[in-house]
PDB file of C-alpha atoms in Angstrom:
ATOM      1  CA  ALA A  16     -61.621 -96.600 -27.598  1.00 78.00           C
ATOM      2  CA  LEU A  17     -61.900 -95.498 -23.975  1.00 78.00           C
ATOM      3  CA  SER A  18     -65.103 -97.501 -23.453  1.00 80.00           C
ATOM      4  CA  ASP A  19     -63.450-100.616 -24.909  1.00 78.00           C
ATOM      5  CA  GLU A  20     -60.435-100.083 -22.653  1.00 78.00           C
ATOM      6  CA  ALA A  21     -62.632 -99.695 -19.552  1.00 77.00           C
ATOM      7  CA  ARG A  22     -64.587-102.836 -20.427  1.00 81.00           C
ATOM      8  CA  GLU A  23     -61.374-104.767 -20.980  1.00 77.00           C
ATOM      9  CA  ASP A  24     -59.958-103.508 -17.670  1.00 73.00           C
ATOM     10  CA  THR A  25     -63.024-104.870 -15.887  1.00 75.00           C
ATOM     11  CA  GLN A  26     -62.638-108.236 -17.637  1.00 75.00           C
ATOM     12  CA  VAL A  27     -58.986-108.426 -16.610  1.00 69.00           C
ATOM     13  CA  ARG A  28     -59.867-107.931 -12.967  1.00 73.00           C
ATOM     14  CA  GLN A  29     -62.688-110.453 -13.164  1.00 72.00           C
ATOM     15  CA  SER A  30     -60.558-113.068 -14.954  1.00 70.00           C
ATOM     16  CA  THR A  31     -57.933-113.575 -12.232  1.00 64.00           C
ATOM     17  CA  THR A  32     -58.014-114.233  -8.514  1.00 56.00           C
ATOM     18  CA  LYS A  33     -54.709-112.450  -7.989  1.00 60.00           C
ATOM     19  CA  ASP A  34     -54.514-108.773  -7.151  1.00 62.00           C
ATOM     20  CA  VAL A  35     -53.960-106.898 -10.372  1.00 59.00           C
ATOM     21  CA  GLU A  36     -51.264-104.302  -9.892  1.00 68.00           C
ATOM     22  CA  ARG A  37     -52.444-101.726 -12.379  1.00 69.00           C
ATOM     23  CA  LEU A  38     -54.277 -98.435 -12.047  1.00 68.00           C
ATOM     24  CA  GLU A  39     -57.978 -98.578 -12.736  1.00 73.00           C
ATOM     25  CA  SER A  40     -59.229 -97.264 -16.040  1.00 74.00           C
ATOM     26  CA  ALA A  41     -61.242 -94.450 -14.438  1.00 74.00           C
ATOM     27  CA  ASP A  42     -58.118 -93.056 -12.744  1.00 74.00           C
ATOM     28  CA  LEU A  43     -56.242 -92.868 -16.044  1.00 76.00           C
ATOM     29  CA  THR A  44     -58.939 -91.620 -18.414  1.00 78.00           C
ATOM     30  CA  ASN A  45     -60.155 -88.580 -16.470  1.00 80.00           C
ATOM     31  CA  LYS A  46     -58.025 -86.226 -18.557  1.00 85.00           C
ATOM     32  CA  PHE A  47     -59.188 -87.762 -21.828  1.00 84.00           C
ATOM     33  CA  ARG A  48     -62.837 -87.660 -20.809  1.00 86.00           C
ATOM     34  CA  ALA A  49     -62.536 -84.041 -19.647  1.00 87.00           C
ATOM     35  CA  GLU A  50     -61.086 -83.133 -23.045  1.00 88.00           C
ATOM     36  CA  ILE A  51     -63.897 -85.007 -24.788  1.00 89.00           C
ATOM     37  CA  ALA A  52     -66.500 -83.190 -22.675  1.00 90.00           C
ATOM     38  CA  LYS A  53     -64.845 -79.860 -23.496  1.00 90.00           C
ATOM     39  CA  TYR A  54     -64.908 -80.505 -27.239  1.00 89.00           C
ATOM     40  CA  ARG A  55     -68.494 -81.800 -27.028  1.00 90.00           C
ATOM     41  CA  ASP A  56     -69.463 -78.457 -25.527  1.00 92.00           C
ATOM     42  CA  VAL A  57     -67.491 -76.635 -28.243  1.00 91.00           C
ATOM     43  CA  LEU A  58     -69.314 -78.608 -30.941  1.00 92.00           C
ATOM     44  CA  GLN A  59     -72.682 -77.863 -29.360  1.00 92.00           C
ATOM     45  CA  ARG A  60     -71.991 -74.132 -29.388  1.00 92.00           C
ATOM     46  CA  ALA A  61     -70.687 -74.421 -32.953  1.00 92.00           C
ATOM     47  CA  ARG A  62     -73.927 -76.144 -34.030  1.00 92.00           C
ATOM     48  CA  GLU A  63     -75.925 -73.293 -32.491  1.00 92.00           C
ATOM     49  CA  SER A  64     -73.825 -70.731 -34.351  1.00 91.00           C
ATOM     50  CA  ASP A  65     -74.201 -72.718 -37.583  1.00 91.00           C
ATOM     51  CA  ALA A  66     -77.980 -72.747 -37.129  1.00 93.00           C
ATOM     52  CA  THR A  67     -78.022 -68.963 -36.673  1.00 91.00           C
ATOM     53  CA  ILE A  68     -75.917 -68.396 -39.794  1.00 91.00           C
ATOM     54  CA  LYS A  69     -78.017 -70.860 -41.814  1.00 91.00           C
ATOM     55  CA  ALA A  70     -81.212 -69.098 -40.753  1.00 92.00           C
ATOM     56  CA  GLN A  71     -79.718 -65.779 -41.833  1.00 89.00           C
ATOM     57  CA  VAL A  72     -78.671 -67.176 -45.214  1.00 90.00           C
ATOM     58  CA  ASP A  73     -82.100 -68.793 -45.744  1.00 91.00           C
ATOM     59  CA  THR A  74     -83.869 -65.539 -44.883  1.00 89.00           C
ATOM     60  CA  TRP A  75     -81.833 -63.492 -47.365  1.00 89.00           C
ATOM     61  CA  SER A  76     -81.243 -66.202 -49.968  1.00 89.00           C
ATOM     62  CA  LYS A  77     -83.471 -64.560 -52.608  1.00 89.00           C
ATOM     63  CA  PHE A  78     -81.686 -61.248 -52.213  1.00 88.00           C
ATOM     64  CA  PHE A  79     -78.280 -62.982 -52.274  1.00 88.00           C
ATOM     65  CA  ALA A  80     -79.259 -64.615 -55.571  1.00 88.00           C
ATOM     66  CA  LEU A  81     -80.351 -61.233 -56.929  1.00 87.00           C
ATOM     67  CA  LEU A  82     -77.018 -59.654 -55.953  1.00 86.00           C
ATOM     68  CA  GLY A  83     -75.316 -62.224 -58.183  1.00 85.00           C
ATOM     69  CA  SER A  84     -77.479 -61.259 -61.165  1.00 85.00           C
ATOM     70  CA  PRO A  85     -76.433 -58.881 -63.977  1.00 89.00           C
ATOM     71  CA  ARG A  86     -76.843 -55.157 -63.347  1.00 86.00           C
ATOM     72  CA  ASP A  87     -79.832 -54.784 -65.683  1.00 84.00           C
ATOM     73  CA  GLU A  88     -81.678 -57.556 -63.822  1.00 86.00           C
ATOM     74  CA  ILE A  89     -81.099 -55.825 -60.484  1.00 83.00           C
ATOM     75  CA  GLU A  90     -82.325 -52.517 -61.940  1.00 81.00           C
ATOM     76  CA  ARG A  91     -85.497 -54.209 -63.231  1.00 82.00           C
ATOM     77  CA  GLN A  92     -86.290 -55.324 -59.677  1.00 81.00           C
ATOM     78  CA  VAL A  93     -86.184 -51.720 -58.413  1.00 81.00           C
ATOM     79  CA  PRO A  94     -89.312 -49.623 -59.169  1.00 76.00           C
ATOM     80  CA  SER A  95     -88.328 -46.735 -61.415  1.00 73.00           C
ATOM     81  CA  THR A  96     -89.988 -43.363 -62.013  1.00 64.00           C
ATOM     82  CA  THR A  97     -88.385 -43.357 -65.454  1.00 60.00           C
ATOM     83  CA  ALA A  98     -90.165 -46.512 -66.546  1.00 53.00           C
ATOM     84  CA  ASN A  99     -93.314 -45.501 -64.641  1.00 54.00           C
ATOM     85  CA  PRO A 100     -93.554 -41.679 -64.661  1.00 55.00           C
ATOM     86  CA  ILE A 101     -95.380 -40.072 -61.757  1.00 56.00           C
ATOM     87  CA  THR A 102     -98.503 -38.372 -63.089  1.00 58.00           C
ATOM     88  CA  ASP A 103     -99.597 -36.711 -59.839  1.00 63.00           C
ATOM     89  CA  PRO A 104    -100.179 -32.984 -60.684  1.00 70.00           C
ATOM     90  CA  GLN A 105     -99.018 -31.806 -57.260  1.00 72.00           C
ATOM     91  CA  HIS A 106     -95.774 -33.768 -57.549  1.00 70.00           C
ATOM     92  CA  SER A 107     -95.182 -32.419 -61.065  1.00 78.00           C
ATOM     93  CA  GLN A 108     -95.749 -28.860 -59.859  1.00 84.00           C
ATOM     94  CA  ILE A 109     -93.200 -29.261 -57.037  1.00 83.00           C
ATOM     95  CA  VAL A 110     -90.640 -30.763 -59.405  1.00 84.00           C
ATOM     96  CA  GLY A 111     -91.238 -27.878 -61.829  1.00 88.00           C
ATOM     97  CA  ARG A 112     -90.575 -25.330 -59.073  1.00 90.00           C
ATOM     98  CA  LEU A 113     -87.339 -27.070 -58.129  1.00 90.00           C
ATOM     99  CA  GLN A 114     -86.231 -27.125 -61.751  1.00 91.00           C
ATOM    100  CA  GLN A 115     -87.008 -23.408 -62.085  1.00 93.00           C
ATOM    101  CA  TYR A 116     -84.959 -22.584 -59.003  1.00 92.00           C
ATOM    102  CA  MET A 117     -82.036 -24.680 -60.232  1.00 93.00           C
ATOM    103  CA  ASP A 118     -82.163 -22.807 -63.557  1.00 94.00           C
ATOM    104  CA  GLU A 119     -81.960 -19.551 -61.608  1.00 94.00           C
ATOM    105  CA  VAL A 120     -78.943 -20.876 -59.724  1.00 94.00           C
ATOM    106  CA  THR A 121     -77.236 -21.706 -63.022  1.00 93.00           C
ATOM    107  CA  LEU A 122     -77.983 -18.234 -64.398  1.00 94.00           C
ATOM    108  CA  MET A 123     -76.747 -16.559 -61.200  1.00 93.00           C
ATOM    109  CA  LYS A 124     -73.476 -18.494 -61.329  1.00 93.00           C
ATOM    110  CA  ARG A 125     -72.932 -17.563 -64.987  1.00 93.00           C
ATOM    111  CA  GLU A 126     -73.608 -13.841 -64.443  1.00 93.00           C
ATOM    112  CA  ARG A 127     -71.510 -13.777 -61.298  1.00 91.00           C
ATOM    113  CA  ALA A 128     -68.562 -15.332 -63.123  1.00 93.00           C
ATOM    114  CA  LYS A 129     -68.763 -12.582 -65.758  1.00 92.00           C
ATOM    115  CA  SER A 130     -68.844  -9.874 -63.086  1.00 90.00           C
ATOM    116  CA  MET A 131     -65.889 -11.351 -61.249  1.00 89.00           C
ATOM    117  CA  ASP A 132     -63.844 -11.403 -64.459  1.00 91.00           C
ATOM    118  CA  LYS A 133     -64.686  -7.747 -65.064  1.00 89.00           C
ATOM    119  CA  LEU A 134     -63.740  -6.800 -61.491  1.00 87.00           C
ATOM    120  CA  LYS A 135     -60.410  -8.601 -61.811  1.00 88.00           C
ATOM    121  CA  ARG A 136     -59.609  -6.609 -64.973  1.00 86.00           C
ATOM    122  CA  VAL A 137     -60.464  -3.335 -63.226  1.00 83.00           C
ATOM    123  CA  ALA A 138     -58.243  -4.223 -60.263  1.00 83.00           C
ATOM    124  CA  THR A 139     -55.387  -5.270 -62.576  1.00 84.00           C
ATOM    125  CA  GLU A 140     -55.517  -2.014 -64.548  1.00 80.00           C
ATOM    126  CA  ASP A 141     -55.886   0.162 -61.434  1.00 81.00           C
ATOM    127  CA  ASP A 142     -52.474   1.782 -60.789  1.00 81.00           C
ATOM    128  CA  ILE A 143     -52.378   4.624 -58.262  1.00 82.00           C
ATOM    129  CA  THR A 144     -48.663   5.349 -58.791  1.00 82.00           C
ATOM    130  CA  PRO A 145     -49.073   8.207 -61.343  1.00 82.00           C
ATOM    131  CA  ALA A 146     -51.644   9.910 -59.149  1.00 80.00           C
ATOM    132  CA  LEU A 147     -49.383   9.581 -56.114  1.00 81.00           C
ATOM    133  CA  ASN A 148     -46.426  11.111 -57.988  1.00 82.00           C
ATOM    134  CA  GLU A 149     -48.575  13.996 -59.149  1.00 82.00           C
ATOM    135  CA  GLU A 150     -49.871  14.624 -55.636  1.00 78.00           C
ATOM    136  CA  MET A 151     -46.346  14.522 -54.216  1.00 81.00           C
ATOM    137  CA  GLN A 152     -45.187  17.118 -56.769  1.00 81.00           C
ATOM    138  CA  ARG A 153     -48.106  19.340 -55.858  1.00 80.00           C
ATOM    139  CA  LEU A 154     -47.291  19.095 -52.154  1.00 76.00           C
ATOM    140  CA  ALA A 155     -43.617  19.814 -52.865  1.00 76.00           C
ATOM    141  CA  ALA A 156     -44.508  22.932 -54.804  1.00 77.00           C
ATOM    142  CA  MET A 157     -46.562  24.164 -51.871  1.00 76.00           C
ATOM    143  CA  SER A 158     -43.808  23.458 -49.315  1.00 73.00           C
ATOM    144  CA  ALA A 159     -41.880  26.414 -47.853  1.00 66.00           C
ATOM    145  CA  THR A 160     -38.717  24.352 -47.196  1.00 70.00           C
ATOM    146  CA  PRO A 161     -36.570  22.251 -49.520  1.00 71.00           C
ATOM    147  CA  ILE A 162     -36.702  19.333 -47.095  1.00 69.00           C
ATOM    148  CA  LEU A 163     -39.887  17.357 -47.658  1.00 70.00           C
ATOM    149  CA  GLN A 164     -41.548  14.917 -45.254  1.00 73.00           C
ATOM    150  CA  PHE A 165     -44.766  13.287 -46.381  1.00 75.00           C
ATOM    151  CA  GLU A 166     -47.395  11.937 -43.986  1.00 77.00           C
ATOM    152  CA  LEU A 167     -50.059   9.366 -44.803  1.00 76.00           C
ATOM    153  CA  HIS A 168     -52.936  11.676 -43.951  1.00 78.00           C
ATOM    154  CA  GLN A 169     -51.769  14.002 -46.756  1.00 77.00           C
ATOM    155  CA  PHE A 170     -52.957  11.382 -49.285  1.00 81.00           C
ATOM    156  CA  GLU A 171     -56.259  10.390 -47.672  1.00 84.00           C
ATOM    157  CA  ASP A 172     -58.361  12.421 -50.106  1.00 83.00           C
ATOM    158  CA  LEU A 173     -56.575  10.803 -53.045  1.00 81.00           C
ATOM    159  CA  PHE A 174     -57.135   7.295 -51.647  1.00 83.00           C
ATOM    160  CA  ALA A 175     -60.814   8.034 -51.000  1.00 83.00           C
ATOM    161  CA  GLN A 176     -61.255   9.320 -54.554  1.00 81.00           C
ATOM    162  CA  LYS A 177     -59.624   6.217 -56.061  1.00 81.00           C
ATOM    163  CA  LEU A 178     -61.638   3.840 -53.876  1.00 81.00           C
ATOM    164  CA  ASP A 179     -64.950   5.400 -54.876  1.00 81.00           C
ATOM    165  CA  LYS A 180     -64.917   3.396 -58.109  1.00 80.00           C
ATOM    166  CA  TYR A 181     -65.245   0.177 -56.081  1.00 82.00           C
ATOM    167  CA  MET A 182     -68.342   1.317 -54.182  1.00 85.00           C
ATOM    168  CA  THR A 183     -70.565   0.163 -57.034  1.00 86.00           C
ATOM    169  CA  TRP A 184     -68.972  -3.269 -56.721  1.00 87.00           C
ATOM    170  CA  ARG A 185     -69.660  -3.378 -52.997  1.00 88.00           C
ATOM    171  CA  LYS A 186     -73.301  -2.566 -53.746  1.00 90.00           C
ATOM    172  CA  TYR A 187     -73.354  -5.352 -56.359  1.00 89.00           C
ATOM    173  CA  ILE A 188     -71.960  -7.867 -53.861  1.00 90.00           C
ATOM    174  CA  ASP A 189     -74.577  -6.924 -51.249  1.00 91.00           C
ATOM    175  CA  GLU A 190     -77.377  -7.300 -53.781  1.00 92.00           C
ATOM    176  CA  GLU A 191     -76.025 -10.672 -54.921  1.00 92.00           C
ATOM    177  CA  ARG A 192     -75.814 -11.899 -51.333  1.00 93.00           C
ATOM    178  CA  GLU A 193     -79.414 -10.900 -50.686  1.00 94.00           C
ATOM    179  CA  ALA A 194     -80.656 -12.547 -53.906  1.00 93.00           C
ATOM    180  CA  GLN A 195     -78.713 -15.697 -53.141  1.00 93.00           C
ATOM    181  CA  THR A 196     -80.192 -15.933 -49.632  1.00 94.00           C
ATOM    182  CA  GLU A 197     -83.733 -15.574 -50.993  1.00 94.00           C
ATOM    183  CA  LEU A 198     -83.103 -18.200 -53.669  1.00 94.00           C
ATOM    184  CA  LEU A 199     -81.668 -20.680 -51.160  1.00 94.00           C
ATOM    185  CA  ASP A 200     -84.704 -20.210 -48.898  1.00 94.00           C
ATOM    186  CA  SER A 201     -86.994 -20.900 -51.853  1.00 94.00           C
ATOM    187  CA  ILE A 202     -85.012 -24.044 -52.774  1.00 94.00           C
ATOM    188  CA  ARG A 203     -85.171 -25.349 -49.190  1.00 94.00           C
ATOM    189  CA  GLU A 204     -88.924 -24.805 -49.082  1.00 92.00           C
ATOM    190  CA  ALA A 205     -89.519 -26.508 -52.430  1.00 91.00           C
ATOM    191  CA  ASN A 206     -87.197 -29.391 -51.527  1.00 91.00           C
ATOM    192  CA  GLN A 207     -89.062 -29.977 -48.264  1.00 90.00           C
ATOM    193  CA  ALA A 208     -92.344 -30.095 -50.169  1.00 87.00           C
ATOM    194  CA  PHE A 209     -90.737 -32.520 -52.637  1.00 84.00           C
ATOM    195  CA  LEU A 210     -89.583 -34.830 -49.824  1.00 82.00           C
ATOM    196  CA  VAL A 211     -93.059 -34.864 -48.288  1.00 82.00           C
ATOM    197  CA  ALA A 212     -94.689 -35.672 -51.624  1.00 76.00           C
ATOM    198  CA  ARG A 213     -92.058 -38.309 -52.316  1.00 73.00           C
ATOM    199  CA  SER A 214     -92.568 -40.036 -48.973  1.00 72.00           C
ATOM    200  CA  ASN A 215     -96.330 -40.277 -49.557  1.00 73.00           C
ATOM    201  CA  HIS A 216     -96.244 -41.598 -53.123  1.00 71.00           C
ATOM    202  CA  PRO A 217     -96.687 -45.424 -53.336  1.00 77.00           C
ATOM    203  CA  LEU A 218     -94.250 -45.904 -56.228  1.00 76.00           C
ATOM    204  CA  LEU A 219     -91.515 -43.922 -54.509  1.00 75.00           C
ATOM    205  CA  GLN A 220     -92.141 -45.759 -51.248  1.00 78.00           C
ATOM    206  CA  GLN A 221     -91.694 -49.061 -53.096  1.00 83.00           C
ATOM    207  CA  ARG A 222     -88.477 -47.799 -54.682  1.00 82.00           C
ATOM    208  CA  GLU A 223     -87.067 -46.626 -51.352  1.00 83.00           C
ATOM    209  CA  LYS A 224     -87.973 -49.971 -49.784  1.00 86.00           C
ATOM    210  CA  ALA A 225     -86.331 -51.916 -52.619  1.00 87.00           C
ATOM    211  CA  LEU A 226     -83.132 -49.862 -52.395  1.00 87.00           C
ATOM    212  CA  SER A 227     -83.085 -50.263 -48.611  1.00 88.00           C
ATOM    213  CA  ASN A 228     -83.481 -54.036 -48.966  1.00 87.00           C
ATOM    214  CA  LEU A 229     -80.607 -54.181 -51.466  1.00 88.00           C
ATOM    215  CA  GLU A 230     -78.390 -52.216 -49.114  1.00 90.00           C
ATOM    216  CA  SER A 231     -79.303 -54.499 -46.205  1.00 89.00           C
ATOM    217  CA  ALA A 232     -78.780 -57.586 -48.380  1.00 89.00           C
ATOM    218  CA  THR A 233     -75.283 -56.391 -49.322  1.00 91.00           C
ATOM    219  CA  LYS A 234     -74.434 -55.908 -45.660  1.00 92.00           C
ATOM    220  CA  ARG A 235     -75.906 -59.306 -44.727  1.00 91.00           C
ATOM    221  CA  TYR A 236     -74.012 -61.000 -47.549  1.00 91.00           C
ATOM    222  CA  ARG A 237     -70.720 -59.606 -46.304  1.00 91.00           C
ATOM    223  CA  GLU A 238     -71.534 -60.739 -42.767  1.00 91.00           C
ATOM    224  CA  ALA A 239     -72.538 -64.233 -43.929  1.00 90.00           C
ATOM    225  CA  SER A 240     -69.457 -64.540 -46.150  1.00 91.00           C
ATOM    226  CA  PHE A 241     -67.182 -63.565 -43.275  1.00 92.00           C
ATOM    227  CA  ASN A 242     -68.927 -65.983 -40.904  1.00 90.00           C
ATOM    228  CA  LEU A 243     -68.706 -68.864 -43.401  1.00 90.00           C
ATOM    229  CA  HIS A 244     -65.000 -68.340 -44.025  1.00 92.00           C
ATOM    230  CA  ASP A 245     -64.389 -67.953 -40.300  1.00 91.00           C
ATOM    231  CA  GLY A 246     -66.373 -71.158 -39.658  1.00 91.00           C
ATOM    232  CA  ALA A 247     -64.336 -73.054 -42.246  1.00 91.00           C
ATOM    233  CA  ARG A 248     -61.103 -72.003 -40.513  1.00 92.00           C
ATOM    234  CA  PHE A 249     -62.585 -72.934 -37.131  1.00 91.00           C
ATOM    235  CA  TYR A 250     -63.614 -76.436 -38.239  1.00 91.00           C
ATOM    236  CA  ALA A 251     -60.250 -77.059 -39.906  1.00 92.00           C
ATOM    237  CA  SER A 252     -58.487 -76.195 -36.651  1.00 91.00           C
ATOM    238  CA  LEU A 253     -60.991 -78.202 -34.606  1.00 90.00           C
ATOM    239  CA  GLU A 254     -60.537 -81.239 -36.840  1.00 91.00           C
ATOM    240  CA  ALA A 255     -56.795 -81.185 -36.202  1.00 91.00           C
ATOM    241  CA  GLU A 256     -57.331 -80.923 -32.442  1.00 91.00           C
ATOM    242  CA  LEU A 257     -59.881 -83.746 -32.429  1.00 91.00           C
ATOM    243  CA  GLN A 258     -57.579 -85.935 -34.498  1.00 92.00           C
ATOM    244  CA  LYS A 259     -54.818 -85.321 -31.961  1.00 90.00           C
ATOM    245  CA  LEU A 260     -57.173 -86.262 -29.119  1.00 89.00           C
ATOM    246  CA  LYS A 261     -58.336 -89.369 -30.977  1.00 89.00           C
ATOM    247  CA  THR A 262     -54.734 -90.465 -31.549  1.00 89.00           C
ATOM    248  CA  GLY A 263     -54.014 -90.036 -27.850  1.00 88.00           C
ATOM    249  CA  CYS A 264     -57.042 -92.150 -26.892  1.00 86.00           C
ATOM    250  CA  VAL A 265     -56.140 -94.865 -29.401  1.00 88.00           C
ATOM    251  CA  ASP A 266     -52.526 -94.991 -28.214  1.00 86.00           C
ATOM    252  CA  PHE A 267     -53.658 -95.215 -24.605  1.00 84.00           C
ATOM    253  CA  ALA A 268     -56.158 -97.999 -25.375  1.00 84.00           C
ATOM    254  CA  MET A 269     -53.543 -99.971 -27.330  1.00 87.00           C
ATOM    255  CA  ALA A 270     -50.990 -99.736 -24.518  1.00 84.00           C
ATOM    256  CA  ARG A 271     -53.535-100.819 -21.940  1.00 79.00           C
ATOM    257  CA  HIS A 272     -54.670-103.674 -24.185  1.00 82.00           C
ATOM    258  CA  LEU A 273     -51.126-104.987 -24.560  1.00 83.00           C
ATOM    259  CA  GLU A 274     -50.623-104.686 -20.824  1.00 78.00           C
ATOM    260  CA  ALA A 275     -53.853-106.624 -20.196  1.00 77.00           C
ATOM    261  CA  LEU A 276     -52.776-109.424 -22.539  1.00 78.00           C
ATOM    262  CA  GLU A 277     -49.444-109.746 -20.789  1.00 74.00           C
ATOM    263  CA  LEU A 278     -51.026-109.783 -17.318  1.00 71.00           C
ATOM    264  CA  LEU A 279     -53.503-112.470 -18.302  1.00 70.00           C
ATOM    265  CA  GLY A 280     -50.810-114.437 -20.100  1.00 69.00           C
ATOM    266  CA  LEU A 281     -48.765-114.570 -16.885  1.00 44.00           C
ATOM    267  CA  SER A 282     -51.780-115.603 -14.852  1.00 41.00           C
ATOM    268  CA  HIS A 283     -53.399-118.183 -17.090  1.00 37.00           C
ATOM    269  CA  GLY A 284     -50.753-119.127 -19.619  1.00 42.00           C
ATOM    270  CA  GLU A 285     -53.043-118.239 -22.530  1.00 46.00           C
ATOM    271  CA  THR A 286     -55.277-115.382 -23.592  1.00 46.00           C
ATOM    272  CA  PRO A 287     -59.050-115.835 -23.123  1.00 48.00           C
ATOM    273  CA  THR A 288     -61.081-115.687 -26.303  1.00 44.00           C
ATOM    274  CA  ASP A 289     -63.005-112.529 -25.370  1.00 47.00           C
ATOM    275  CA  LEU A 290     -59.764-110.616 -24.820  1.00 45.00           C
ATOM    276  CA  ALA A 291     -58.118-111.878 -27.967  1.00 41.00           C
ATOM    277  CA  GLN A 292     -59.905-109.115 -29.874  1.00 48.00           C
ATOM    278  CA  THR A 293     -58.629-105.559 -29.692  1.00 45.00           C
ATOM    279  CA  PRO A 294     -60.992-102.587 -29.297  1.00 48.00           C
ATOM    280  CA  GLU A 295     -63.065-101.966 -32.410  1.00 48.00           C
ATOM    281  CA  HIS A 296     -61.019 -99.043 -33.671  1.00 44.00           C
ATOM    282  CA  ILE A 297     -57.736-100.966 -33.606  1.00 41.00           C
ATOM    283  CA  GLY A 298     -58.749-103.777 -35.958  1.00 42.00           C
ATOM    284  CA  SER A 299     -58.631-107.544 -35.705  1.00 41.00           C
ATOM    285  CA  ALA A 300     -55.308-108.057 -37.478  1.00 40.00           C
ATOM    286  CA  SER A 301     -53.104-106.681 -34.712  1.00 40.00           C
ATOM    287  CA  ALA A 302     -54.983-108.687 -32.037  1.00 40.00           C
ATOM    288  CA  GLN A 303     -54.000-111.994 -33.658  1.00 43.00           C
ATOM    289  CA  GLN A 304     -50.327-111.348 -32.930  1.00 41.00           C
ATOM    290  CA  GLN A 305     -48.694-112.093 -29.575  1.00 43.00           C
ATOM    291  CA  PRO A 306     -47.584-109.002 -27.625  1.00 43.00           C
ATOM    292  CA  PRO A 307     -43.868-108.487 -27.162  1.00 43.00           C
ATOM    293  CA  PRO A 308     -42.473-109.800 -23.868  1.00 41.00           C
ATOM    294  CA  ASN A 309     -42.033-107.535 -20.836  1.00 40.00           C
ATOM    295  CA  LEU A 310     -44.078-104.717 -22.442  1.00 40.00           C
ATOM    296  CA  VAL A 311     -45.891-103.116 -19.481  1.00 41.00           C
ATOM    297  CA  TRP A 312     -47.292 -99.621 -19.885  1.00 39.00           C
ATOM    298  CA  ASP A 313     -46.146 -97.019 -17.408  1.00 45.00           C
ATOM    299  CA  PRO A 314     -48.443 -93.913 -17.394  1.00 42.00           C
ATOM    300  CA  SER A 315     -45.481 -91.694 -16.511  1.00 43.00           C
ATOM    301  CA  MET A 316     -43.446 -92.765 -19.570  1.00 44.00           C
ATOM    302  CA  PRO A 317     -44.073 -91.961 -23.248  1.00 42.00           C
ATOM    303  CA  LEU A 318     -45.278 -94.789 -25.470  1.00 38.00           C
ATOM    304  CA  LYS A 319     -42.645 -96.824 -27.346  1.00 41.00           C
ATOM    305  CA  TYR A 320     -43.680 -99.626 -29.686  1.00 39.00           C
ATOM    306  CA  ARG A 321     -41.627-102.425 -31.149  1.00 40.00           C
ATOM    307  CA  SER A 322     -42.762-105.082 -33.554  1.00 38.00           C
ATOM    308  CA  PRO A 323     -43.279-108.645 -32.239  1.00 40.00           C
ATOM    309  CA  LYS A 324     -40.489-111.001 -33.190  1.00 36.00           C
TER     310      LYS A 324
END
């Protein structure tokens, strides 16, 4: 539209010997052309982003398709030690040690729970009140005055005697702590050996790689999905902005075309054949009608159209 308007402006100036009192096309279209250049740059950057996203989708397309498969299909694609048992004797020995240690942990927890229940019953049934009353009566009988005043140190021997029954429990707790520390050290050692053997076994390496690829594919899928939805919103907004710019260019070209027809009509009395056609985007039907009289476009005023009489 702007190119047609510029070409028509040149024809108007070449078709009359009078001075044409109208601004040149270049002076009026700078803003439009700057907007067009801006959106051309936006589209170029958008194409580059689209190419990056497409390359990412193409690279991970097989994994994306697998993620959409049923669960059993995904599991079949991951190497499994259940379907293909590891027969390496060293690996089996390490696994056996770990299993033995875990059995010991289970046994320790079961025995400890029984001991804790027993200790709770002992503590619940342990009532020092009768012994304290008896000791107080003994001290009162030994007192030379009727006024009694008891001090805490007078009962220290009684407290020590009653607490002696818990010394065996303190010994039990110390022994359990030591056994637990030794067992944990053994488990750590066996687990480290298991990890080393696992990292060196081809089947387990393949499984770890497959699981890592699935995790990466899930992350890439989320990124691609977000980018595609974001791109759709971007292009919808851009389409509206471009349509607004296009409408502005078309309106400007139409106003300038009508102005050109009126100027040439005043100069020559009739419209030359090459200017009887509107710019390509306007269509030939509107060009066959005569413009309304005294319709001269003023760049400082908004466009107002009225139908020819």
